[in-house]
PDB file of C-alpha atoms in Angstrom:
ATOM      1  CA  SER D   1      -3.918 -13.091  13.089  1.00  0.00           C
ATOM      2  CA  PHE D   2      -2.585  -9.731  12.044  1.00  0.00           C
ATOM      3  CA  TYR D   3      -1.686  -9.194   8.384  1.00  0.00           C
ATOM      4  CA  ARG D   4       0.176  -5.908   8.832  1.00  0.00           C
ATOM      5  CA  LEU D   5       1.229  -3.482  11.555  1.00  0.00           C
ATOM      6  CA  GLY D   6       1.871   0.268  11.412  1.00  0.00           C
ATOM      7  CA  LEU D   7       3.926   2.153  13.990  1.00  0.00           C
ATOM      8  CA  SER D   8       4.777   5.794  14.561  1.00  0.00           C
ATOM      9  CA  ALA D   9       8.516   6.390  14.842  1.00  0.00           C
ATOM     10  CA  ASN D  10       7.914   9.954  16.031  1.00  0.00           C
ATOM     11  CA  HIS D  11       5.103   9.047  18.458  1.00  0.00           C
ATOM     12  CA  PRO D  12       5.851   5.818  20.345  1.00  0.00           C
ATOM     13  CA  GLY D  13       2.774   4.186  21.771  1.00  0.00           C
ATOM     14  CA  TYR D  14       0.609   4.614  18.694  1.00  0.00           C
ATOM     15  CA  VAL D  15      -0.087   1.415  16.760  1.00  0.00           C
ATOM     16  CA  ILE D  16      -2.420   0.394  13.936  1.00  0.00           C
ATOM     17  CA  ALA D  17      -2.868  -3.247  12.980  1.00  0.00           C
ATOM     18  CA  GLY D  18      -4.882  -5.050  10.290  1.00  0.00           C
ATOM     19  CA  ALA D  19      -6.445  -8.276  11.563  1.00  0.00           C
ATOM     20  CA  GLN D  20      -7.636 -11.267   9.547  1.00  0.00           C
ATOM     21  CA  ASP D  21     -11.465 -11.431   9.609  1.00  0.00           C
ATOM     22  CA  ASN D  22     -11.571  -8.757  12.325  1.00  0.00           C
ATOM     23  CA  SER D  23     -10.999  -5.353  10.693  1.00  0.00           C
ATOM     24  CA  THR D  24      -8.320  -2.887  11.828  1.00  0.00           C
ATOM     25  CA  PHE D  25      -7.357  -1.952  15.376  1.00  0.00           C
ATOM     26  CA  TYR D  26      -5.875   1.408  16.423  1.00  0.00           C
ATOM     27  CA  TYR D  27      -4.083   2.086  19.711  1.00  0.00           C
ATOM     28  CA  ASP D  28      -3.768   5.770  20.657  1.00  0.00           C
ATOM     29  CA  ASN D  29      -1.285   5.396  23.529  1.00  0.00           C
ATOM     30  CA  ASN D  30      -4.254   4.846  25.832  1.00  0.00           C
ATOM     31  CA  SER D  31      -6.774   2.338  24.467  1.00  0.00           C
ATOM     32  CA  TRP D  32      -7.576   0.102  21.505  1.00  0.00           C
ATOM     33  CA  ILE D  33     -10.502   0.760  19.168  1.00  0.00           C
ATOM     34  CA  ASN D  34     -11.805  -1.356  16.298  1.00  0.00           C
ATOM     35  CA  ILE D  35     -12.135   0.547  12.997  1.00  0.00           C
ATOM     36  CA  ILE D  36     -12.679   0.153   9.212  1.00  0.00           C
ATOM     37  CA  GLY D  37     -14.242  -3.354   8.965  1.00  0.00           C
ATOM     38  CA  GLY D  38     -13.627  -6.309   6.686  1.00  0.00           C
ATOM     39  CA  ASP D  39     -10.299  -8.073   6.781  1.00  0.00           C
ATOM     40  CA  GLY D  40      -7.799  -5.571   8.140  1.00  0.00           C
ATOM     41  CA  MET D  41      -4.765  -5.304   5.873  1.00  0.00           C
ATOM     42  CA  GLU D  42      -1.889  -2.845   5.406  1.00  0.00           C
ATOM     43  CA  CYS D  43      -2.118   0.187   7.699  1.00  0.00           C
ATOM     44  CA  ILE D  44      -0.145   3.392   8.277  1.00  0.00           C
ATOM     45  CA  ILE D  45       0.150   6.107  10.929  1.00  0.00           C
ATOM     46  CA  HIS D  46       1.190   9.539   9.688  1.00  0.00           C
ATOM     47  CA  PRO D  47       4.759  10.138  10.952  1.00  0.00           C
ATOM     48  CA  ASN D  48       3.994  13.562  12.469  1.00  0.00           C
ATOM     49  CA  GLN D  49       0.255  13.377  13.169  1.00  0.00           C
ATOM     50  CA  PRO D  50      -0.495  10.117  15.002  1.00  0.00           C
ATOM     51  CA  THR D  51      -4.260  10.552  14.764  1.00  0.00           C
ATOM     52  CA  THR D  52      -4.047  10.600  10.949  1.00  0.00           C
ATOM     53  CA  ILE D  53      -4.257   6.970   9.933  1.00  0.00           C
ATOM     54  CA  TRP D  54      -4.891   4.863   6.865  1.00  0.00           C
ATOM     55  CA  GLY D  55      -6.155   1.313   6.806  1.00  0.00           C
ATOM     56  CA  MET D  56      -7.088  -1.061   4.059  1.00  0.00           C
ATOM     57  CA  SER D  57      -9.428  -3.991   3.756  1.00  0.00           C
ATOM     58  CA  GLN D  58      -9.040  -6.802   1.236  1.00  0.00           C
ATOM     59  CA  TYR D  59      -8.163  -6.085  -2.404  1.00  0.00           C
ATOM     60  CA  GLY D  60      -7.078  -2.493  -1.826  1.00  0.00           C
ATOM     61  CA  ASN D  61     -10.093  -0.777  -0.278  1.00  0.00           C
ATOM     62  CA  LEU D  62      -8.381   2.201   1.356  1.00  0.00           C
ATOM     63  CA  ALA D  63      -9.874   4.229   4.226  1.00  0.00           C
ATOM     64  CA  ARG D  64      -8.535   7.218   6.185  1.00  0.00           C
ATOM     65  CA  SER D  65      -9.200   8.990   9.455  1.00  0.00           C
ATOM     66  CA  TYR D  66      -7.880  12.339  10.662  1.00  0.00           C
ATOM     67  CA  ASP D  67      -9.132  11.834  14.220  1.00  0.00           C
ATOM     68  CA  GLY D  68      -7.844   8.442  15.307  1.00  0.00           C
ATOM     69  CA  GLY D  69     -10.696   6.414  13.847  1.00  0.00           C
ATOM     70  CA  GLN D  70     -13.665   8.404  15.203  1.00  0.00           C
ATOM     71  CA  ASN D  71     -14.646   9.446  11.648  1.00  0.00           C
ATOM     72  CA  ILE D  72     -13.547   7.437   8.626  1.00  0.00           C
ATOM     73  CA  ASP D  73     -13.472   8.296   4.930  1.00  0.00           C
ATOM     74  CA  TYR D  74     -14.063   5.079   2.954  1.00  0.00           C
ATOM     75  CA  GLY D  75     -13.573   4.260  -0.710  1.00  0.00           C
ATOM     76  CA  LEU D  76     -10.440   6.349  -1.232  1.00  0.00           C
ATOM     77  CA  SER D  77      -9.036   3.954  -3.833  1.00  0.00           C
ATOM     78  CA  SER D  78     -12.325   3.400  -5.701  1.00  0.00           C
ATOM     79  CA  SER D  79     -11.113   5.470  -8.673  1.00  0.00           C
ATOM     80  CA  ILE D  80      -8.270   2.992  -9.269  1.00  0.00           C
ATOM     81  CA  ASN D  81      -9.812   0.516 -11.697  1.00  0.00           C
ATOM     82  CA  GLU D  82      -7.236  -2.238 -11.318  1.00  0.00           C
ATOM     83  CA  GLU D  83      -6.828  -5.556  -9.593  1.00  0.00           C
ATOM     84  CA  GLY D  84      -5.261  -5.443  -6.153  1.00  0.00           C
ATOM     85  CA  GLU D  85      -3.770  -8.301  -4.165  1.00  0.00           C
ATOM     86  CA  TRP D  86      -5.640  -9.710  -1.171  1.00  0.00           C
ATOM     87  CA  THR D  87      -3.208  -7.649   0.902  1.00  0.00           C
ATOM     88  CA  THR D  88      -2.623  -4.726  -1.464  1.00  0.00           C
ATOM     89  CA  PRO D  89       0.638  -2.963  -0.588  1.00  0.00           C
ATOM     90  CA  TYR D  90       0.908   0.762  -0.020  1.00  0.00           C
ATOM     91  CA  LEU D  91       3.328   3.100   1.728  1.00  0.00           C
ATOM     92  CA  TYR D  92       3.651   6.672   2.899  1.00  0.00           C
ATOM     93  CA  ASN D  93       6.563   8.769   1.646  1.00  0.00           C
ATOM     94  CA  GLU D  94       7.230  11.469   4.225  1.00  0.00           C
ATOM     95  CA  SER D  95       9.754  13.266   1.986  1.00  0.00           C
ATOM     96  CA  ASN D  96       6.916  14.360  -0.335  1.00  0.00           C
ATOM     97  CA  ASN D  97       3.852  13.627   1.857  1.00  0.00           C
ATOM     98  CA  SER D  98       2.417  11.154  -0.640  1.00  0.00           C
ATOM     99  CA  ILE D  99       0.848   7.706  -0.536  1.00  0.00           C
ATOM    100  CA  TYR D 100       1.912   5.072  -3.062  1.00  0.00           C
ATOM    101  CA  ALA D 101      -0.336   2.082  -3.745  1.00  0.00           C
ATOM    102  CA  GLY D 102       0.606  -1.027  -5.707  1.00  0.00           C
ATOM    103  CA  PHE D 103      -2.264  -2.396  -7.758  1.00  0.00           C
ATOM    104  CA  GLY D 104      -1.473  -3.623 -11.302  1.00  0.00           C
ATOM    105  CA  ASN D 105       0.456  -0.371 -11.598  1.00  0.00           C
ATOM    106  CA  LEU D 106       1.976   1.987  -9.073  1.00  0.00           C
ATOM    107  CA  TRP D 107      -0.356   4.822  -8.092  1.00  0.00           C
ATOM    108  CA  LYS D 108       0.393   8.036  -6.160  1.00  0.00           C
ATOM    109  CA  SER D 109      -1.805  10.325  -4.106  1.00  0.00           C
ATOM    110  CA  SER D 110      -0.542  13.716  -2.944  1.00  0.00           C
ATOM    111  CA  ASP D 111      -3.763  14.551  -1.090  1.00  0.00           C
ATOM    112  CA  ASP D 112      -3.994  11.744   1.498  1.00  0.00           C
ATOM    113  CA  GLY D 113      -5.806   9.375  -0.860  1.00  0.00           C
ATOM    114  CA  ASP D 114      -8.521  11.620  -2.316  1.00  0.00           C
ATOM    115  CA  THR D 115      -7.151  11.521  -5.885  1.00  0.00           C
ATOM    116  CA  TRP D 116      -4.663   9.239  -7.654  1.00  0.00           C
ATOM    117  CA  VAL D 117      -2.164   9.476 -10.513  1.00  0.00           C
ATOM    118  CA  LYS D 118      -0.893   6.356 -12.289  1.00  0.00           C
ATOM    119  CA  LEU D 119       2.933   6.200 -12.286  1.00  0.00           C
ATOM    120  CA  SER D 120       3.504   3.112 -14.427  1.00  0.00           C
ATOM    121  CA  SER D 121       2.196   1.304 -17.487  1.00  0.00           C
ATOM    122  CA  MET D 122       2.814  -2.343 -16.704  1.00  0.00           C
ATOM    123  CA  ASN D 123       2.000  -4.914 -19.368  1.00  0.00           C
ATOM    124  CA  ASN D 124      -1.004  -7.188 -18.970  1.00  0.00           C
ATOM    125  CA  MET D 125      -0.388 -10.805 -18.024  1.00  0.00           C
ATOM    126  CA  ASN D 126      -0.697 -13.391 -20.802  1.00  0.00           C
ATOM    127  CA  GLY D 127      -4.390 -14.145 -21.335  1.00  0.00           C
ATOM    128  CA  ALA D 128      -5.544 -11.398 -18.953  1.00  0.00           C
ATOM    129  CA  ASN D 129      -6.749  -7.868 -19.540  1.00  0.00           C
ATOM    130  CA  PHE D 130      -4.865  -6.564 -16.498  1.00  0.00           C
ATOM    131  CA  PRO D 131      -1.275  -6.456 -15.209  1.00  0.00           C
ATOM    132  CA  ALA D 132      -0.168  -8.715 -12.370  1.00  0.00           C
ATOM    133  CA  PRO D 133      -1.039  -7.023  -9.072  1.00  0.00           C
ATOM    134  CA  ALA D 134       1.821  -5.807  -6.918  1.00  0.00           C
ATOM    135  CA  SER D 135       2.543  -8.058  -3.961  1.00  0.00           C
ATOM    136  CA  ALA D 136       5.006  -5.749  -2.165  1.00  0.00           C
ATOM    137  CA  LEU D 137       6.245  -2.142  -2.197  1.00  0.00           C
ATOM    138  CA  ALA D 138       9.309  -0.720  -0.510  1.00  0.00           C
ATOM    139  CA  GLN D 139      11.205   2.543  -0.531  1.00  0.00           C
ATOM    140  CA  CYS D 140      14.911   2.982  -0.063  1.00  0.00           C
ATOM    141  CA  SER D 141      15.736   4.111   3.479  1.00  0.00           C
ATOM    142  CA  LYS D 142      18.398   6.578   2.266  1.00  0.00           C
ATOM    143  CA  ASP D 143      16.455   7.944  -0.724  1.00  0.00           C
ATOM    144  CA  LYS D 144      12.658   7.773  -0.334  1.00  0.00           C
ATOM    145  CA  ASP D 145      12.205   8.553  -4.048  1.00  0.00           C
ATOM    146  CA  ILE D 146      13.574   5.108  -4.929  1.00  0.00           C
ATOM    147  CA  ILE D 147      10.619   2.726  -4.910  1.00  0.00           C
ATOM    148  CA  TYR D 148      10.627  -1.030  -5.473  1.00  0.00           C
ATOM    149  CA  MET D 149       7.541  -2.927  -6.657  1.00  0.00           C
ATOM    150  CA  ALA D 150       7.370  -6.735  -6.561  1.00  0.00           C
ATOM    151  CA  LYS D 151       4.871  -8.903  -8.416  1.00  0.00           C
ATOM    152  CA  ARG D 152       4.461 -12.539  -7.429  1.00  0.00           C
ATOM    153  CA  ILE D 153       4.257 -15.523  -9.752  1.00  0.00           C
ATOM    154  CA  TYR D 154       0.846 -16.309 -11.277  1.00  0.00           C
ATOM    155  CA  HIS D 155       0.860 -19.875 -12.548  1.00  0.00           C
ATOM    156  CA  SER D 156      -2.666 -19.556 -13.984  1.00  0.00           C
ATOM    157  CA  TYR D 157      -1.443 -16.823 -16.375  1.00  0.00           C
ATOM    158  CA  ASN D 158       2.047 -18.235 -16.932  1.00  0.00           C
ATOM    159  CA  SER D 159       3.359 -15.019 -15.393  1.00  0.00           C
ATOM    160  CA  LYS D 160       6.682 -15.119 -13.559  1.00  0.00           C
ATOM    161  CA  SER D 161       7.663 -13.111 -10.511  1.00  0.00           C
ATOM    162  CA  GLU D 162       9.020  -9.656 -11.243  1.00  0.00           C
ATOM    163  CA  LEU D 163      10.860  -6.943  -9.338  1.00  0.00           C
ATOM    164  CA  TRP D 164      10.750  -3.359 -10.610  1.00  0.00           C
ATOM    165  CA  LEU D 165      12.529  -0.151  -9.545  1.00  0.00           C
ATOM    166  CA  THR D 166      11.818   3.524 -10.197  1.00  0.00           C
ATOM    167  CA  LYS D 167      13.938   6.489  -9.107  1.00  0.00           C
ATOM    168  CA  ASP D 168      11.951   9.250 -10.793  1.00  0.00           C
ATOM    169  CA  GLU D 169       8.255   9.018  -9.908  1.00  0.00           C
ATOM    170  CA  GLY D 170       7.655   6.273 -12.444  1.00  0.00           C
ATOM    171  CA  ASN D 171       9.004   8.074 -15.507  1.00  0.00           C
ATOM    172  CA  THR D 172      11.561   5.288 -15.867  1.00  0.00           C
ATOM    173  CA  TRP D 173      11.100   1.708 -14.693  1.00  0.00           C
ATOM    174  CA  LEU D 174      13.909  -0.817 -14.451  1.00  0.00           C
ATOM    175  CA  ASN D 175      13.100  -4.518 -14.401  1.00  0.00           C
ATOM    176  CA  ILE D 176      15.656  -5.866 -11.902  1.00  0.00           C
ATOM    177  CA  THR D 177      14.254  -9.403 -11.817  1.00  0.00           C
ATOM    178  CA  ASN D 178      17.160 -11.067 -13.621  1.00  0.00           C
ATOM    179  CA  GLY D 179      19.071 -13.425 -11.335  1.00  0.00           C
ATOM    180  CA  LEU D 180      16.390 -13.626  -8.627  1.00  0.00           C
ATOM    181  CA  PRO D 181      14.783 -16.962  -7.672  1.00  0.00           C
ATOM    182  CA  ASP D 182      11.888 -17.921  -9.943  1.00  0.00           C
ATOM    183  CA  SER D 183       9.306 -18.730  -7.268  1.00  0.00           C
ATOM    184  CA  LEU D 184       7.256 -17.094  -4.537  1.00  0.00           C
TER     185      LEU D 184
END
């Protein structure tokens, strides 16, 4: 089973896919190779450089390769000391060449994942010393600076689902949950 799939709009034929229990697979328009290890999760191909790829194993362990998986830099998200979902969401914003990762807060890297800046200050869940991990991230197709972050319900912490929006790199967050269904 594949958890996530990454495609290259500018380079058809390149695919990266995160597979349950079987790491991440990368197709370079010629052959498949197995890379990264662990449970393969979210994965991205750089829009203009199809051999620059990112893959993630469970709980947000981000890895990167500049040469189509031949050499891999592991532990890119190790400086983020927050809980991540089993399939931690992240995305690439080509308008500013940055990666955004949703842990308990939204994090941004402008150097391909080497360093991270926290863009939010989400409240901790009731009875926990950490915010609810993000379960999904999305950016607006017409304005890539508009980012949505969803957090799923956590019954064990009496924490309801939430949907947040930022238009300004996390300086302002709008809780747009009101009126949405109160379930997964």
